[in-house]
mmCIF file of C-alpha atoms in Angstrom:
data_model
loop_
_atom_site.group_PDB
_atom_site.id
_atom_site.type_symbol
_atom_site.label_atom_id
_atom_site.label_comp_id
_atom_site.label_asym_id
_atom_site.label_seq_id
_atom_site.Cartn_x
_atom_site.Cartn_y
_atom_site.Cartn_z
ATOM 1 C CA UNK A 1 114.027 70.297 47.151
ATOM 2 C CA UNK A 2 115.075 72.055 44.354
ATOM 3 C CA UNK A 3 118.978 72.991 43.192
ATOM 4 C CA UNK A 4 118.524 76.852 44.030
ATOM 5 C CA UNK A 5 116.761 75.606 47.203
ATOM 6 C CA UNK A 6 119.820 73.463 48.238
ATOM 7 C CA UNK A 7 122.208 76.192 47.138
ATOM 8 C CA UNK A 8 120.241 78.697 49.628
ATOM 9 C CA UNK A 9 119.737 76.623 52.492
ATOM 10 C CA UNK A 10 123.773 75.550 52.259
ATOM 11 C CA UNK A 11 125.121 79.620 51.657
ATOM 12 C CA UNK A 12 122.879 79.743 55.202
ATOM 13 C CA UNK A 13 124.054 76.544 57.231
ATOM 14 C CA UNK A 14 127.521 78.212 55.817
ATOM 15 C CA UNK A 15 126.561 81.575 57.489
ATOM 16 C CA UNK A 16 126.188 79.650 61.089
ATOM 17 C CA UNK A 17 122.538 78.881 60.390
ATOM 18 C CA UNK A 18 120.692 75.833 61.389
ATOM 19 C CA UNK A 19 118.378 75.226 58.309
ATOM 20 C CA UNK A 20 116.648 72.507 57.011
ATOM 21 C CA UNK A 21 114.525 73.713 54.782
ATOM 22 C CA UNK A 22 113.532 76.646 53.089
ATOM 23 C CA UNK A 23 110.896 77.938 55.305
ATOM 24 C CA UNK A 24 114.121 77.956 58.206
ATOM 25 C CA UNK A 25 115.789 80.883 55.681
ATOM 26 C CA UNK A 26 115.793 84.205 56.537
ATOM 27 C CA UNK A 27 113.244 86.889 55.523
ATOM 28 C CA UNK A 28 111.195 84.100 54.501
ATOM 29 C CA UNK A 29 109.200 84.333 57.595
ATOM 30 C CA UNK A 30 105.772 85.975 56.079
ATOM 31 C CA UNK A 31 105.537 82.895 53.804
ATOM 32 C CA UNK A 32 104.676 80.856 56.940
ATOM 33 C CA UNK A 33 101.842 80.588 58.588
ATOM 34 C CA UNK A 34 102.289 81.132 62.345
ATOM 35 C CA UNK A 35 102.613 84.518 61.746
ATOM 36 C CA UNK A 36 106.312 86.652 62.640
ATOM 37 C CA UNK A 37 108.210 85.112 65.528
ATOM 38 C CA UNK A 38 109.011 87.515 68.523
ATOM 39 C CA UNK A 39 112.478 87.681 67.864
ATOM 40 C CA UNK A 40 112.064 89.340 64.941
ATOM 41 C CA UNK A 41 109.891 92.376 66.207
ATOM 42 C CA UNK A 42 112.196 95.592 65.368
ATOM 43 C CA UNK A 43 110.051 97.709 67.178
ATOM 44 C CA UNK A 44 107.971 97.287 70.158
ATOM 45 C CA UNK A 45 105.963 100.683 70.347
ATOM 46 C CA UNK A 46 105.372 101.036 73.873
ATOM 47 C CA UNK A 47 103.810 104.752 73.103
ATOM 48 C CA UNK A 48 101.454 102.469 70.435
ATOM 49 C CA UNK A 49 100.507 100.044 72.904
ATOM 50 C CA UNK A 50 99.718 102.534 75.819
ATOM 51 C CA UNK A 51 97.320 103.929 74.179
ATOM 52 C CA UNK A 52 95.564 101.141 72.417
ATOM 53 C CA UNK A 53 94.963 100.332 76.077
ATOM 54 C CA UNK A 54 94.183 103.426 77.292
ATOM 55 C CA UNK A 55 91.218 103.454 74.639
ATOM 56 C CA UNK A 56 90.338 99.816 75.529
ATOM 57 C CA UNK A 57 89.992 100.960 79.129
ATOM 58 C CA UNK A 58 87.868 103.580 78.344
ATOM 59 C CA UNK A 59 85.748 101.138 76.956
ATOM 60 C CA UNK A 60 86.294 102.235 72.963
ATOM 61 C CA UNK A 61 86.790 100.431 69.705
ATOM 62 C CA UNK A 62 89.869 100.170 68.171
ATOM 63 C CA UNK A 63 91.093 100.336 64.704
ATOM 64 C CA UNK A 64 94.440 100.283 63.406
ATOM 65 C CA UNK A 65 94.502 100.831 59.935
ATOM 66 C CA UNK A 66 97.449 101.522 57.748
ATOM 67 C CA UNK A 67 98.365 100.352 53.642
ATOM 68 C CA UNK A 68 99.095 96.412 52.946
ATOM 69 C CA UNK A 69 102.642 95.944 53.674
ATOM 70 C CA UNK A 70 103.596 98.516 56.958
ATOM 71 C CA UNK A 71 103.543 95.796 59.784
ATOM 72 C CA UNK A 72 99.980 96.190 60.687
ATOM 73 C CA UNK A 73 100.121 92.092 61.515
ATOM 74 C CA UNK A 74 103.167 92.186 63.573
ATOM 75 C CA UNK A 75 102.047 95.489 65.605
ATOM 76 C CA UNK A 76 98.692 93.395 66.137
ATOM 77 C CA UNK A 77 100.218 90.163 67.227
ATOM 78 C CA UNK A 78 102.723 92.409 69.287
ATOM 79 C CA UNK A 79 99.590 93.912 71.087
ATOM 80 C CA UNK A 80 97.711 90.524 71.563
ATOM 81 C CA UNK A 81 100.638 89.234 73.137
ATOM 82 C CA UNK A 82 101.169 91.924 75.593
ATOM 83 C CA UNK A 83 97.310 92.204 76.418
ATOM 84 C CA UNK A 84 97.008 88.731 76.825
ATOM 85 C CA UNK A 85 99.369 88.514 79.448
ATOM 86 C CA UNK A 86 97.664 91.122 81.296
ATOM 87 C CA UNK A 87 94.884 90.033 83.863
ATOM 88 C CA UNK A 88 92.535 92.881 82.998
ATOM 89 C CA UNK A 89 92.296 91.548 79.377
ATOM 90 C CA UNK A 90 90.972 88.283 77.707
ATOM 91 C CA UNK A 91 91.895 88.541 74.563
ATOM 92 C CA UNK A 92 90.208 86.603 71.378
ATOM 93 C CA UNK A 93 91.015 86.242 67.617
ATOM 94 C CA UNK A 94 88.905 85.574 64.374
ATOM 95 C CA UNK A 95 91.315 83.317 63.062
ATOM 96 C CA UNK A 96 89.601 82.388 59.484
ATOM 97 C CA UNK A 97 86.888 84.718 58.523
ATOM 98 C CA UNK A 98 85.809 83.297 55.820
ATOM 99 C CA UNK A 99 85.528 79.966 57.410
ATOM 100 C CA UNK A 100 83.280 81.672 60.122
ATOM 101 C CA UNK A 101 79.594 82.234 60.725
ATOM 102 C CA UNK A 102 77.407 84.209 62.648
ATOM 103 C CA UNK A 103 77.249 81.468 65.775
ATOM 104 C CA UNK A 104 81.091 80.717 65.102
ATOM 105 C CA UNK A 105 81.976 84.527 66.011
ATOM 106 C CA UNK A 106 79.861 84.320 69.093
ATOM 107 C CA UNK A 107 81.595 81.206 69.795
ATOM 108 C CA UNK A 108 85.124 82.443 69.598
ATOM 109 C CA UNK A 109 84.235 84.841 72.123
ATOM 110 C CA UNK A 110 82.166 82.377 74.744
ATOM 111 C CA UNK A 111 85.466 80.385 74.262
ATOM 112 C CA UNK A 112 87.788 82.180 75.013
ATOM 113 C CA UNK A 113 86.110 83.353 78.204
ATOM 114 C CA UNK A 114 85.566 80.276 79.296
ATOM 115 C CA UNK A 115 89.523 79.617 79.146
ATOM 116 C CA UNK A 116 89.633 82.847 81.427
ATOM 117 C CA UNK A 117 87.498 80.859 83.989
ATOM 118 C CA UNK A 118 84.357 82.846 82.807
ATOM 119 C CA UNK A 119 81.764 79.566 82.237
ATOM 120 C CA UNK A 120 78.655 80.083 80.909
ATOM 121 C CA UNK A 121 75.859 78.504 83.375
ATOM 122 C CA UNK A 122 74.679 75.757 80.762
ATOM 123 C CA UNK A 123 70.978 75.640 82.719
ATOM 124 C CA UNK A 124 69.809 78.808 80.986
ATOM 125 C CA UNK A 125 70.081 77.272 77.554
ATOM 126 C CA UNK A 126 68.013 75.285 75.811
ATOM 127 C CA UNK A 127 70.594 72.462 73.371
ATOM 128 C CA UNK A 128 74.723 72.763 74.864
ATOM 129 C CA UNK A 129 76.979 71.146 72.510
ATOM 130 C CA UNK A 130 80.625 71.234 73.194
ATOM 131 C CA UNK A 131 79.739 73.721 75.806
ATOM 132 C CA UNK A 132 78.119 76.017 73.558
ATOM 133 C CA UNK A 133 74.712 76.912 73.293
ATOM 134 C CA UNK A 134 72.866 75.450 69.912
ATOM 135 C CA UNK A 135 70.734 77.921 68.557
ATOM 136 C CA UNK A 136 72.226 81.345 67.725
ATOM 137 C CA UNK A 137 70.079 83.208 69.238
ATOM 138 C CA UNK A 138 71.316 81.950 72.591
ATOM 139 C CA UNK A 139 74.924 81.868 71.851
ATOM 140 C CA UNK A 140 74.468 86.070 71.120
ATOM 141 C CA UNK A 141 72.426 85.713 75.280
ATOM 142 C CA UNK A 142 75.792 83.729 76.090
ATOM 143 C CA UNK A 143 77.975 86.322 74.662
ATOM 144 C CA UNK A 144 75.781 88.903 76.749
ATOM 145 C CA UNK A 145 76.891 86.381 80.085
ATOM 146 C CA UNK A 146 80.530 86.342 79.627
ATOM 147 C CA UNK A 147 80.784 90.027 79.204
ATOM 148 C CA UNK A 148 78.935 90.781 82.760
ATOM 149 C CA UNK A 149 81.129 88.194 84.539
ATOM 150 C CA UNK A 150 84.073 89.206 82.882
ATOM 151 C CA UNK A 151 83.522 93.352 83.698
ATOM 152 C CA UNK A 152 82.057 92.099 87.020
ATOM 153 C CA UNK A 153 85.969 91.448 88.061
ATOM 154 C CA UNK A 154 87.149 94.397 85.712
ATOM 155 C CA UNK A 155 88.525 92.641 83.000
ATOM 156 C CA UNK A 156 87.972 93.478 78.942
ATOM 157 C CA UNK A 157 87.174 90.641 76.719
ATOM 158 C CA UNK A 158 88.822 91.541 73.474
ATOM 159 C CA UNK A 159 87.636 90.493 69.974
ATOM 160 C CA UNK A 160 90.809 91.360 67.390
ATOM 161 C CA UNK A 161 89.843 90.981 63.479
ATOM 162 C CA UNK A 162 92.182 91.504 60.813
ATOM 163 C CA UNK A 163 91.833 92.515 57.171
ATOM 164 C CA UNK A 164 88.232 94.634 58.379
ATOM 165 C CA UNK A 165 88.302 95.087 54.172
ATOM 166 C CA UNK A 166 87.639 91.852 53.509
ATOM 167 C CA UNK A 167 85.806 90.664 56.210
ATOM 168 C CA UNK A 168 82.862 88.589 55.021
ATOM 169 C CA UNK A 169 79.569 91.431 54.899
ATOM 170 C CA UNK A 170 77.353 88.888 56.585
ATOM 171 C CA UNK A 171 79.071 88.886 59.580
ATOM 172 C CA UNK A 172 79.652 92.736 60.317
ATOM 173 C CA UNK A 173 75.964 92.655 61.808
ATOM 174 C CA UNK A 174 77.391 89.799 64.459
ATOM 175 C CA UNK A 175 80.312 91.926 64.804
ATOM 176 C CA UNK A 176 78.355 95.140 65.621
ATOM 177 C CA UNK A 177 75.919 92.878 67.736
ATOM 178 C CA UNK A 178 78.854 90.972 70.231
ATOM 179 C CA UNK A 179 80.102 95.248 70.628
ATOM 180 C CA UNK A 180 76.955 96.196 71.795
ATOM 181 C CA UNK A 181 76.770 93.528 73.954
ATOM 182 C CA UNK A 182 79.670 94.716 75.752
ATOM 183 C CA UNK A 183 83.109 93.193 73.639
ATOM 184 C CA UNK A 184 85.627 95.572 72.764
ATOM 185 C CA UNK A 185 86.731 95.174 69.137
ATOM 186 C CA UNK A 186 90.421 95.627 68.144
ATOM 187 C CA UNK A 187 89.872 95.726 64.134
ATOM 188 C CA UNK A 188 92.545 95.945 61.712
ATOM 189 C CA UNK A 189 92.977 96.899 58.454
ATOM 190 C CA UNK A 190 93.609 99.196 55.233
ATOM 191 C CA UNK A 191 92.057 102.494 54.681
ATOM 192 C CA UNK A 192 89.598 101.108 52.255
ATOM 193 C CA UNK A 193 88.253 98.822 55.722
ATOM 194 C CA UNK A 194 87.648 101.878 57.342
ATOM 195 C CA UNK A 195 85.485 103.246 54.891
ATOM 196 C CA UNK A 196 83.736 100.248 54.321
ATOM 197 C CA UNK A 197 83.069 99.959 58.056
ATOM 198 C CA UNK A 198 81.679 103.493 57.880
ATOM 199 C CA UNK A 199 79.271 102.768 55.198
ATOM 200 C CA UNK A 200 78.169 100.050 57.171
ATOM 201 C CA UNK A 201 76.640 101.411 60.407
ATOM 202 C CA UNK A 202 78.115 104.830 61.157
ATOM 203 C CA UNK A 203 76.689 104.263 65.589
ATOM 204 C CA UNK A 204 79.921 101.986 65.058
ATOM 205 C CA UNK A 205 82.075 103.562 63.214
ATOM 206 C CA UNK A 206 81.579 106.607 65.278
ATOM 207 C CA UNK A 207 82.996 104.896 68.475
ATOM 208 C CA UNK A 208 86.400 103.258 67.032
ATOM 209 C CA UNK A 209 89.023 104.907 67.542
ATOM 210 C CA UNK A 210 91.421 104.603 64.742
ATOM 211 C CA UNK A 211 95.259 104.301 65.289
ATOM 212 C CA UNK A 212 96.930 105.624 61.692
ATOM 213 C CA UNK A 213 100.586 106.366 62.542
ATOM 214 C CA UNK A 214 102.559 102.789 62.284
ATOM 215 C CA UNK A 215 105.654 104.749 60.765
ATOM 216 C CA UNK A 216 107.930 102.806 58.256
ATOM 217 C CA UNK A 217 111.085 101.313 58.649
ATOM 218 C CA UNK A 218 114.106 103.402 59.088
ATOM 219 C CA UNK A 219 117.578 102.586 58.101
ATOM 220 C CA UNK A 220 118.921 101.726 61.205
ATOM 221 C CA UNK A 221 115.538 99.636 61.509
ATOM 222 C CA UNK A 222 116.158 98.002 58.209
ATOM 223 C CA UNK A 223 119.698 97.126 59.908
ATOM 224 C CA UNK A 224 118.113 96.337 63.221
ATOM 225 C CA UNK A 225 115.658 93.372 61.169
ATOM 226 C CA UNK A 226 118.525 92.119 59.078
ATOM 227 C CA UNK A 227 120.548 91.602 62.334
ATOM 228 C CA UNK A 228 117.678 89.712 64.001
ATOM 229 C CA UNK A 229 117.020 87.636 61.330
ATOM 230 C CA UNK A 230 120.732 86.537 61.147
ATOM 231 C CA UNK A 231 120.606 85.884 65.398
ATOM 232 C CA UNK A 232 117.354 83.896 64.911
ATOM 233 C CA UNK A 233 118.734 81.885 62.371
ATOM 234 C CA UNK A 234 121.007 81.079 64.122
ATOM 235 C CA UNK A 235 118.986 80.163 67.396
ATOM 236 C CA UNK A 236 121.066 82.873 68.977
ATOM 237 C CA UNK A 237 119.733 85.765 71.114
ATOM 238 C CA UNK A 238 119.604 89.342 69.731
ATOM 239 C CA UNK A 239 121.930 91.828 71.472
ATOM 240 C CA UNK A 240 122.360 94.709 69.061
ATOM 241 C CA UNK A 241 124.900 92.641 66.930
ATOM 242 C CA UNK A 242 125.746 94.569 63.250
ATOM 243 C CA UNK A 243 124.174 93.276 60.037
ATOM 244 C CA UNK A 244 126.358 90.330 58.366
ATOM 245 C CA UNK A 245 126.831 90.740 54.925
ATOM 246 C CA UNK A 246 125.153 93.729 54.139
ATOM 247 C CA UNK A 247 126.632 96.719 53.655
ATOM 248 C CA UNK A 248 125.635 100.064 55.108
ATOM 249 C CA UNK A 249 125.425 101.265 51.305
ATOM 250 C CA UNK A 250 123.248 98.379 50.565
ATOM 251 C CA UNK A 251 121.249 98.698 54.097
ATOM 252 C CA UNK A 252 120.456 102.128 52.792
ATOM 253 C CA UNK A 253 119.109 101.321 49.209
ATOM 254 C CA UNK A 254 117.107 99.088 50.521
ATOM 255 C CA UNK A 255 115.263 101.547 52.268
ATOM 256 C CA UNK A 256 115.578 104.175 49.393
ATOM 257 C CA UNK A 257 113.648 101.252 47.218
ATOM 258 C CA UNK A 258 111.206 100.489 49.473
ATOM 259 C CA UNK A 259 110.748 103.374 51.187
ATOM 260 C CA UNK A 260 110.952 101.509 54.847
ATOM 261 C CA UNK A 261 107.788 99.598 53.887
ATOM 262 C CA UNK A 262 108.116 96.190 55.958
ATOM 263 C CA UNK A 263 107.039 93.808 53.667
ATOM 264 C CA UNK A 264 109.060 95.367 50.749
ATOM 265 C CA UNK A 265 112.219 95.489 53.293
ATOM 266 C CA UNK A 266 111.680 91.569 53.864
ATOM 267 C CA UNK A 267 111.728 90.885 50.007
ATOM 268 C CA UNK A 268 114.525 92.782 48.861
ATOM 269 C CA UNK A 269 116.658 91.487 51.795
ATOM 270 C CA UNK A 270 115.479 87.842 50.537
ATOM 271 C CA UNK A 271 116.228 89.000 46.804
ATOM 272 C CA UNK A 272 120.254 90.369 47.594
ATOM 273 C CA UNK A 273 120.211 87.057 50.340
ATOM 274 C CA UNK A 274 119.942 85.059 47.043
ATOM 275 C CA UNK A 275 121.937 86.684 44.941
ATOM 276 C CA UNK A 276 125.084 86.514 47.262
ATOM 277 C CA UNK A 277 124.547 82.517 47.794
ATOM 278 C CA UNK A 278 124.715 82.152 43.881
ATOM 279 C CA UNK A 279 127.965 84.651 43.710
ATOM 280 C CA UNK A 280 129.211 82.685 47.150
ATOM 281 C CA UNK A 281 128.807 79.115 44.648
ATOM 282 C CA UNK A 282 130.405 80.327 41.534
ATOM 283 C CA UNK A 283 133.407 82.396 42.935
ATOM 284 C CA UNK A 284 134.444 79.766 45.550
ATOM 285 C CA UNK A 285 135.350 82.534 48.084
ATOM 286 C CA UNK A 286 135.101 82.133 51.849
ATOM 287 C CA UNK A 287 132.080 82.612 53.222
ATOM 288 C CA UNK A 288 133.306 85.567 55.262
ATOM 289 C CA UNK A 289 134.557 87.789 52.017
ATOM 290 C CA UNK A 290 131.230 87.716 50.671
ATOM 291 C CA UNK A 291 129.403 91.061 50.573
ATOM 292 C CA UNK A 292 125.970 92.423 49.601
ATOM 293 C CA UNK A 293 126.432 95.615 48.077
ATOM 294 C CA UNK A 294 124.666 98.045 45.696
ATOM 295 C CA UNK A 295 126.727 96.825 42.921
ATOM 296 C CA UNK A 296 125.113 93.272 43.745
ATOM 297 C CA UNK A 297 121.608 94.194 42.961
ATOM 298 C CA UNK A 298 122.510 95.294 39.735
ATOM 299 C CA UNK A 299 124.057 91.980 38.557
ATOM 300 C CA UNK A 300 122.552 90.204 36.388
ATOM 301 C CA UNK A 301 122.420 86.451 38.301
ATOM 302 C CA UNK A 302 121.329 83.525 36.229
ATOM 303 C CA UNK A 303 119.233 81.217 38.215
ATOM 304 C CA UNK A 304 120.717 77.952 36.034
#
């Protein structure tokens, strides 16, 4: 681990946090790869999530589509979470695109129906291997199977996809194939994905429905994150706590600088975070008379 590592992780187990390593920071959590924990969610947008499923249950497409950076991930993992737990939903995920082929879709989707209790009978296929059919061909018929059994009992088997911009072109055919067969698509992405899915095959495009309002963070939101990220930090439960260290002045540059963009909000808050362990080192103050101001951000801090 490196010195400014050490210094950052101790300025946080100083703060009340239970860190280890770096990753265990907060506003570090997009670096990771399990996606945004649930207790760090500012927002749940009930209005959002009704109607996603209103369109779902009236059999559409969905899109959600938004810039890089406005909490398009966390709204989507927000949404798979709450439709998952539903019984009228099974609810699937292209984890690695680029990692997947045509069969490998279809098998994401037999899959997870088949962890719904929606099994494929294995007699109408030719070659099963890991309880999936072979040949592609027959995993698309398979596809076709889980989707009757599945709307037999009224329930949706979703298929979410993120980043619809860069989502290999040889499998958009696949994709367009499992909706006709009957899977509802929750597809996410920038506006340049929804114009590339509209070049594509317009008899799709022209049955998503695309979400476009995810609104950016406010101040008291920007306030609201920094105050979860402090309680999860500190394995303690969020109950509307104030913001340590940050000042209302500084709570409210940060949104003048980023203009309540998510991912900006989660880097500048990382970048003053910093700055105030290295001020916290060399001015051997208490802990609890350090402040992140303004002024702070202006500083010049040397990382030596």
């Amino acid at each position: 681990m490196s010195n400014v590592a050490k210094l950052l992780c101790a300025f946080a187990r100083k703060l009340g946090g239970d860190i280890d390593e770096v990753s265990d920071l907060p506003f570090t959590e997009e670096s990771g790869t399990d996606g945004m924990p649930e207790q760090l969610y500012v927002r749940h947008d009930d209005e959002m999530l009704n109607q996603l499923t209103s369109w779902l249950l009236q059999r559409q497409h969905i899109g959600l589509i938004s810039p890089y950076g406005t909490g398009k991930t966390a709204l989507r993992e927000i949404a798979a979470r709450d439709l998952g737990s539903r019984d009228d939903f099974v609810v699937t995920m292209i984890e690695n695109p680029n990692a997947t082929t045509e069969r490998g879709l279809y098998e994401t989707v037999i899959t997870g129906a088949d962890t719904a209790g929606y099994e494929i009978d294995t007699t109408n296929y030719s070659q099963i291997r890991d309880g999936i059919p072979w040949a592609t061909a027959e995993t698309r018929e398979a596809v076709g199977e889980v989707v009757r059994a599945a709307a037999d009992d009224d329930v949706t088997i979703l298929l979410i996809i993120d980043e619809i911009e860069d989502f290999p072109a040889e499998l958009l055919s696949p994709m367009q194939t499992a909706a006709d067969l009957g899977v509802r698509l929750f597809l996410t992405g920038t506006p340049d994905g929804k114009r590339r899915l509209a070049k594509f095959r317009d008899t799709l495009d022209s049955r998503v429905r695309y979400y476009e309002r995810i609104e950016p963070f406010s101040p008291i939101d920007v306030a609201e994150y920094i105050s979860r990220s402090f309680a999860y930090m500190r394995n303690e439960s969020y109950e509307g706590q104030n913001p340590p260290l940050f000042t209302a002045d500084a709570i409210r540059l940060i949104h003048d600088l980023t203009d309540g963009n998510p991912r900006g909000v989660r880097l500048e808050c990382m970048d003053l975070f910093a700055r105030a362990a290295f001020v916290w080192r060399r001015s051997d103050r208490p802990v609890e008379r350090i402040n992140i101001t303004p002024a702070l951000r202006r500083r010049g801090i040397s990382m030596s």
